[in-house]
PDB file of C-alpha atoms and ligand atoms in Angstrom:
ATOM      1  CA  UNK A1035     -25.067  21.991 -32.317  1.00 58.00           C
ATOM      2  CA  UNK A1036     -27.585  19.130 -32.329  1.00 65.00           C
ATOM      3  CA  UNK A1037     -30.152  19.461 -29.548  1.00 88.00           C
ATOM      4  CA  UNK A1038     -30.139  16.390 -27.275  1.00 96.00           C
ATOM      5  CA  UNK A1039     -33.487  14.898 -26.336  1.00 96.00           C
ATOM      6  CA  UNK A1040     -33.042  15.400 -22.591  1.00 98.00           C
ATOM      7  CA  UNK A1041     -31.722  18.243 -20.471  1.00 98.00           C
ATOM      8  CA  UNK A1042     -30.462  16.339 -17.418  1.00 98.00           C
ATOM      9  CA  UNK A1043     -30.052  12.596 -16.903  1.00 99.00           C
ATOM     10  CA  UNK A1044     -29.238  10.830 -13.655  1.00 99.00           C
ATOM     11  CA  UNK A1045     -27.843   7.362 -13.070  1.00 99.00           C
ATOM     12  CA  UNK A1046     -26.735   5.402  -9.987  1.00 98.00           C
ATOM     13  CA  UNK A1047     -23.966   2.945  -9.318  1.00 97.00           C
ATOM     14  CA  UNK A1048     -20.993   1.712  -7.328  1.00 97.00           C
ATOM     15  CA  UNK A1049     -18.405   2.343 -10.082  1.00 98.00           C
ATOM     16  CA  UNK A1050     -15.816   0.215  -8.283  1.00 97.00           C
ATOM     17  CA  UNK A1051     -12.668  -0.647 -10.291  1.00 97.00           C
ATOM     18  CA  UNK A1052     -13.947   1.670 -13.056  1.00 97.00           C
ATOM     19  CA  UNK A1053     -14.082  -0.225 -16.354  1.00 97.00           C
ATOM     20  CA  UNK A1054     -15.185  -0.014 -19.997  1.00 98.00           C
ATOM     21  CA  UNK A1055     -18.737  -1.083 -19.152  1.00 98.00           C
ATOM     22  CA  UNK A1056     -19.115   1.906 -16.840  1.00 98.00           C
ATOM     23  CA  UNK A1057     -17.558   4.261 -19.400  1.00 98.00           C
ATOM     24  CA  UNK A1058     -19.718   3.077 -22.296  1.00 98.00           C
ATOM     25  CA  UNK A1059     -22.876   3.494 -20.247  1.00 98.00           C
ATOM     26  CA  UNK A1060     -21.968   7.066 -19.261  1.00 98.00           C
ATOM     27  CA  UNK A1061     -21.002   7.896 -22.857  1.00 98.00           C
ATOM     28  CA  UNK A1062     -24.366   6.651 -24.119  1.00 98.00           C
ATOM     29  CA  UNK A1063     -26.184   8.637 -21.447  1.00 98.00           C
ATOM     30  CA  UNK A1064     -24.206  11.736 -22.527  1.00 98.00           C
ATOM     31  CA  UNK A1065     -25.473  11.184 -26.077  1.00 98.00           C
ATOM     32  CA  UNK A1066     -29.039  11.377 -24.775  1.00 98.00           C
ATOM     33  CA  UNK A1067     -28.813  14.324 -22.357  1.00 98.00           C
ATOM     34  CA  UNK A1068     -27.117  17.716 -22.169  1.00 98.00           C
ATOM     35  CA  UNK A1069     -26.045  17.018 -18.580  1.00 98.00           C
ATOM     36  CA  UNK A1070     -25.188  13.756 -16.798  1.00 98.00           C
ATOM     37  CA  UNK A1071     -25.539  13.442 -13.027  1.00 99.00           C
ATOM     38  CA  UNK A1072     -24.083  10.320 -11.416  1.00 99.00           C
ATOM     39  CA  UNK A1073     -25.009   9.136  -7.917  1.00 98.00           C
ATOM     40  CA  UNK A1074     -22.072   7.068  -6.685  1.00 98.00           C
ATOM     41  CA  UNK A1075     -22.845   4.585  -3.918  1.00 98.00           C
ATOM     42  CA  UNK A1076     -21.222   5.393  -0.584  1.00 98.00           C
ATOM     43  CA  UNK A1077     -19.171   2.683   1.130  1.00 97.00           C
ATOM     44  CA  UNK A1078     -21.886   2.377   3.776  1.00 97.00           C
ATOM     45  CA  UNK A1079     -24.624   1.878   1.152  1.00 97.00           C
ATOM     46  CA  UNK A1080     -22.517  -0.708  -0.645  1.00 95.00           C
ATOM     47  CA  UNK A1081     -22.300  -2.646   2.610  1.00 95.00           C
ATOM     48  CA  UNK A1082     -26.122  -2.590   2.620  1.00 93.00           C
ATOM     49  CA  UNK A1083     -26.033  -3.870  -0.990  1.00 89.00           C
ATOM     50  CA  UNK A1084     -23.758  -6.674   0.216  1.00 92.00           C
ATOM     51  CA  UNK A1085     -20.865  -5.303  -1.854  1.00 88.00           C
ATOM     52  CA  UNK A1086     -17.331  -4.816  -0.502  1.00 91.00           C
ATOM     53  CA  UNK A1087     -15.645  -2.117  -2.559  1.00 94.00           C
ATOM     54  CA  UNK A1088     -11.953  -2.255  -3.437  1.00 95.00           C
ATOM     55  CA  UNK A1089     -11.829   1.486  -4.146  1.00 97.00           C
ATOM     56  CA  UNK A1090     -13.085   3.791  -1.374  1.00 98.00           C
ATOM     57  CA  UNK A1091     -15.978   6.188  -2.099  1.00 98.00           C
ATOM     58  CA  UNK A1092     -13.881   9.384  -2.297  1.00 98.00           C
ATOM     59  CA  UNK A1093     -11.646   7.843  -4.989  1.00 98.00           C
ATOM     60  CA  UNK A1094     -14.587   6.365  -6.924  1.00 98.00           C
ATOM     61  CA  UNK A1095     -16.246   9.788  -6.820  1.00 98.00           C
ATOM     62  CA  UNK A1096     -13.078  11.563  -8.000  1.00 98.00           C
ATOM     63  CA  UNK A1097     -12.659   9.179 -10.951  1.00 98.00           C
ATOM     64  CA  UNK A1098     -16.259   9.627 -12.149  1.00 98.00           C
ATOM     65  CA  UNK A1099     -16.081  13.415 -11.610  1.00 98.00           C
ATOM     66  CA  UNK A1100     -13.010  13.567 -13.857  1.00 98.00           C
ATOM     67  CA  UNK A1101     -14.922  12.257 -16.877  1.00 98.00           C
ATOM     68  CA  UNK A1102     -15.681  15.030 -19.353  1.00 97.00           C
ATOM     69  CA  UNK A1103     -19.206  13.728 -20.004  1.00 98.00           C
ATOM     70  CA  UNK A1104     -20.114  13.861 -16.284  1.00 98.00           C
ATOM     71  CA  UNK A1105     -21.643  17.122 -15.037  1.00 98.00           C
ATOM     72  CA  UNK A1106     -22.002  16.344 -11.334  1.00 98.00           C
ATOM     73  CA  UNK A1107     -21.483  13.473  -8.884  1.00 98.00           C
ATOM     74  CA  UNK A1108     -23.698  13.052  -5.809  1.00 98.00           C
ATOM     75  CA  UNK A1109     -23.657  10.415  -3.055  1.00 98.00           C
ATOM     76  CA  UNK A1110     -26.009   7.468  -3.101  1.00 98.00           C
ATOM     77  CA  UNK A1111     -26.716   6.563   0.524  1.00 98.00           C
ATOM     78  CA  UNK A1112     -29.929   4.531   0.279  1.00 97.00           C
ATOM     79  CA  UNK A1113     -32.464   2.914  -2.076  1.00 97.00           C
ATOM     80  CA  UNK A1114     -35.093   5.549  -1.282  1.00 97.00           C
ATOM     81  CA  UNK A1115     -33.431   8.747  -2.492  1.00 98.00           C
ATOM     82  CA  UNK A1116     -34.126   8.465  -6.228  1.00 98.00           C
ATOM     83  CA  UNK A1117     -37.494  10.248  -6.389  1.00 98.00           C
ATOM     84  CA  UNK A1118     -36.261  13.156  -4.280  1.00 98.00           C
ATOM     85  CA  UNK A1119     -33.012  13.323  -6.278  1.00 98.00           C
ATOM     86  CA  UNK A1120     -34.903  13.454  -9.595  1.00 98.00           C
ATOM     87  CA  UNK A1121     -37.098  16.252  -8.211  1.00 98.00           C
ATOM     88  CA  UNK A1122     -34.278  18.117  -6.429  1.00 98.00           C
ATOM     89  CA  UNK A1123     -32.020  18.187  -9.502  1.00 98.00           C
ATOM     90  CA  UNK A1124     -34.810  18.587 -12.069  1.00 98.00           C
ATOM     91  CA  UNK A1125     -33.838  15.477 -14.019  1.00 98.00           C
ATOM     92  CA  UNK A1126     -35.952  14.571 -17.059  1.00 98.00           C
ATOM     93  CA  UNK A1127     -34.262  11.209 -17.588  1.00 98.00           C
ATOM     94  CA  UNK A1128     -33.238   8.274 -15.390  1.00 99.00           C
ATOM     95  CA  UNK A1129     -30.929   5.671 -16.958  1.00 98.00           C
ATOM     96  CA  UNK A1130     -29.511   2.361 -15.775  1.00 98.00           C
ATOM     97  CA  UNK A1131     -27.910  -0.662 -17.413  1.00 98.00           C
ATOM     98  CA  UNK A1132     -30.244  -3.460 -18.463  1.00 98.00           C
ATOM     99  CA  UNK A1133     -29.420  -5.639 -15.449  1.00 97.00           C
ATOM    100  CA  UNK A1134     -31.834  -3.287 -13.658  1.00 98.00           C
ATOM    101  CA  UNK A1135     -34.615  -3.437 -16.257  1.00 98.00           C
ATOM    102  CA  UNK A1136     -37.981  -2.817 -14.600  1.00 98.00           C
ATOM    103  CA  UNK A1137     -36.589  -2.235 -11.105  1.00 98.00           C
ATOM    104  CA  UNK A1138     -37.000   1.546 -11.209  1.00 98.00           C
ATOM    105  CA  UNK A1139     -40.163   1.929 -13.324  1.00 98.00           C
ATOM    106  CA  UNK A1140     -41.808   3.748 -10.393  1.00 98.00           C
ATOM    107  CA  UNK A1141     -39.726   6.752 -11.497  1.00 98.00           C
ATOM    108  CA  UNK A1142     -41.823   6.987 -14.706  1.00 98.00           C
ATOM    109  CA  UNK A1143     -44.187   9.242 -12.729  1.00 98.00           C
ATOM    110  CA  UNK A1144     -41.352  11.779 -12.409  1.00 98.00           C
ATOM    111  CA  UNK A1145     -39.131  11.453 -15.512  1.00 98.00           C
ATOM    112  CA  UNK A1146     -38.444   9.194 -18.492  1.00 98.00           C
ATOM    113  CA  UNK A1147     -36.799   5.870 -17.581  1.00 98.00           C
ATOM    114  CA  UNK A1148     -34.411   4.071 -19.955  1.00 98.00           C
ATOM    115  CA  UNK A1149     -32.453   0.851 -19.433  1.00 98.00           C
ATOM    116  CA  UNK A1150     -29.474   0.531 -21.795  1.00 98.00           C
ATOM    117  CA  UNK A1151     -27.918  -2.837 -22.738  1.00 97.00           C
ATOM    118  CA  UNK A1152     -25.023  -3.752 -20.471  1.00 96.00           C
ATOM    119  CA  UNK A1153     -21.549  -4.086 -21.977  1.00 97.00           C
ATOM    120  CA  UNK A1154     -21.029  -7.842 -22.116  1.00 96.00           C
ATOM    121  CA  UNK A1155     -17.905  -9.603 -20.793  1.00 94.00           C
ATOM    122  CA  UNK A1156     -16.858  -7.120 -18.148  1.00 94.00           C
ATOM    123  CA  UNK A1157     -17.864  -6.516 -14.541  1.00 93.00           C
ATOM    124  CA  UNK A1158     -16.200  -5.501 -11.319  1.00 92.00           C
ATOM    125  CA  UNK A1159     -16.843  -9.023  -9.984  1.00 91.00           C
ATOM    126  CA  UNK A1160     -15.086 -10.619 -12.976  1.00 92.00           C
ATOM    127  CA  UNK A1161     -12.123  -8.257 -12.617  1.00 92.00           C
ATOM    128  CA  UNK A1162     -11.775  -9.201  -8.930  1.00 91.00           C
ATOM    129  CA  UNK A1163     -11.954 -12.915  -9.815  1.00 91.00           C
ATOM    130  CA  UNK A1164      -9.362 -12.537 -12.612  1.00 90.00           C
ATOM    131  CA  UNK A1165      -6.963 -10.834 -10.180  1.00 89.00           C
ATOM    132  CA  UNK A1166      -7.477 -13.577  -7.597  1.00 90.00           C
ATOM    133  CA  UNK A1167      -6.994 -16.440 -10.061  1.00 89.00           C
ATOM    134  CA  UNK A1168      -5.342 -15.160 -13.280  1.00 85.00           C
ATOM    135  CA  UNK A1169      -5.917 -17.168 -16.484  1.00 81.00           C
ATOM    136  CA  UNK A1170      -3.177 -17.003 -19.166  1.00 77.00           C
ATOM    137  CA  UNK A1171      -0.367 -14.455 -19.271  1.00 72.00           C
ATOM    138  CA  UNK A1172      -0.882 -11.055 -17.736  1.00 69.00           C
ATOM    139  CA  UNK A1173      -0.286  -7.992 -19.898  1.00 73.00           C
TER     140      UNK A1173
HETATM  141  N1  C2G B  69     -22.934  -1.580 -16.261  1.00 71.29           N
HETATM  142  C1  C2G B  69     -22.944  -1.794 -17.642  1.00 71.29           C
HETATM  143  N2  C2G B  69     -22.167  -2.767 -18.175  1.00 71.29           N
HETATM  144  C2  C2G B  69     -21.365  -3.521 -17.383  1.00 71.29           C
HETATM  145  C3  C2G B  69     -21.325  -3.295 -15.990  1.00 71.29           C
HETATM  146  C4  C2G B  69     -22.123  -2.304 -15.444  1.00 71.29           C
HETATM  147  O1  C2G B  69     -23.682  -1.110 -18.384  1.00 71.29           O
HETATM  148  N3  C2G B  69     -20.593  -4.499 -17.958  1.00 71.29           N
HETATM  149  C5  C2G B  69     -23.782  -0.530 -15.702  1.00 71.29           C
HETATM  150  C6  C2G B  69     -24.785  -1.042 -14.677  1.00 71.29           C
HETATM  151  O2  C2G B  69     -25.952  -1.554 -15.320  1.00 71.29           O
HETATM  152  C7  C2G B  69     -25.079   0.234 -13.880  1.00 71.29           C
HETATM  153  C8  C2G B  69     -23.742   0.991 -13.939  1.00 71.29           C
HETATM  154  O3  C2G B  69     -22.976   0.399 -15.017  1.00 71.29           O
HETATM  155  O4  C2G B  69     -26.096   1.003 -14.532  1.00 71.29           O
HETATM  156  C9  C2G B  69     -22.960   0.878 -12.653  1.00 71.29           C
HETATM  157  O5  C2G B  69     -22.797  -0.502 -12.367  1.00 71.29           O
HETATM  158  P1  C2G B  69     -22.325  -0.906 -10.881  1.00 71.29           P
HETATM  159  O6  C2G B  69     -21.188  -0.062 -10.483  1.00 71.29           O
HETATM  160  O7  C2G B  69     -22.240  -2.394 -10.837  1.00 71.29           O
HETATM  161  O8  C2G B  69     -23.581  -0.418 -10.007  1.00 71.29           O
HETATM  162  P2  C2G B  69     -24.629  -1.349  -9.231  1.00 71.29           P
HETATM  163  O9  C2G B  69     -23.924  -2.151  -8.236  1.00 71.29           O
HETATM  164  O10 C2G B  69     -25.467  -1.982 -10.271  1.00 71.29           O
HETATM  165  O11 C2G B  69     -25.456  -0.270  -8.375  1.00 71.29           O
HETATM  166  O12 C2G B  69     -29.298   2.162  -6.981  1.00 71.29           O
HETATM  167  C10 C2G B  69     -28.672   1.464  -8.054  1.00 71.29           C
HETATM  168  C11 C2G B  69     -27.354   0.864  -7.625  1.00 71.29           C
HETATM  169  O13 C2G B  69     -26.530   1.809  -7.002  1.00 71.29           O
HETATM  170  C12 C2G B  69     -26.663   0.256  -8.839  1.00 71.29           C
END
């Protein structure tokens, strides 16, 4: 059994309309760490982020929890909880997609910080737009 570099990674996100970009990120995190903790944004926090979710928090949480590479899902209620989460759960790695590059470097005092390239061509916003104004034939 190959030893993974990290024991416990944590990542944060809305995970609305779960898609291949979300899955590929979590898979890559699971290749780096024995355990993967995911902080899923609550509906209230998404309102603060200026995001209106299609899928309510409880369902988004249940979907992410069902993934075999995910160890635990916690709530993300604010921008300020990351340091205490990393300490509380004993995480040695923090990972986000590259659209967040540099934004969470303050966590380098507490754990390693890695930004992984986003999966191009897919986003929750694009999915919503495609549903609103479909291009070409639907499947
Ligand atoms: N992501 C990705 N590729 C995509 C879309 C998203 O790798 N095509 C990654 C993002 O970089 C993020 C994660 O998937 O790391 C979740 O993305 P979102 O659900 O859009 O989360 P976001 O709104 O960026 O919230 O405190 C941090 C925030 O909660 C992040």
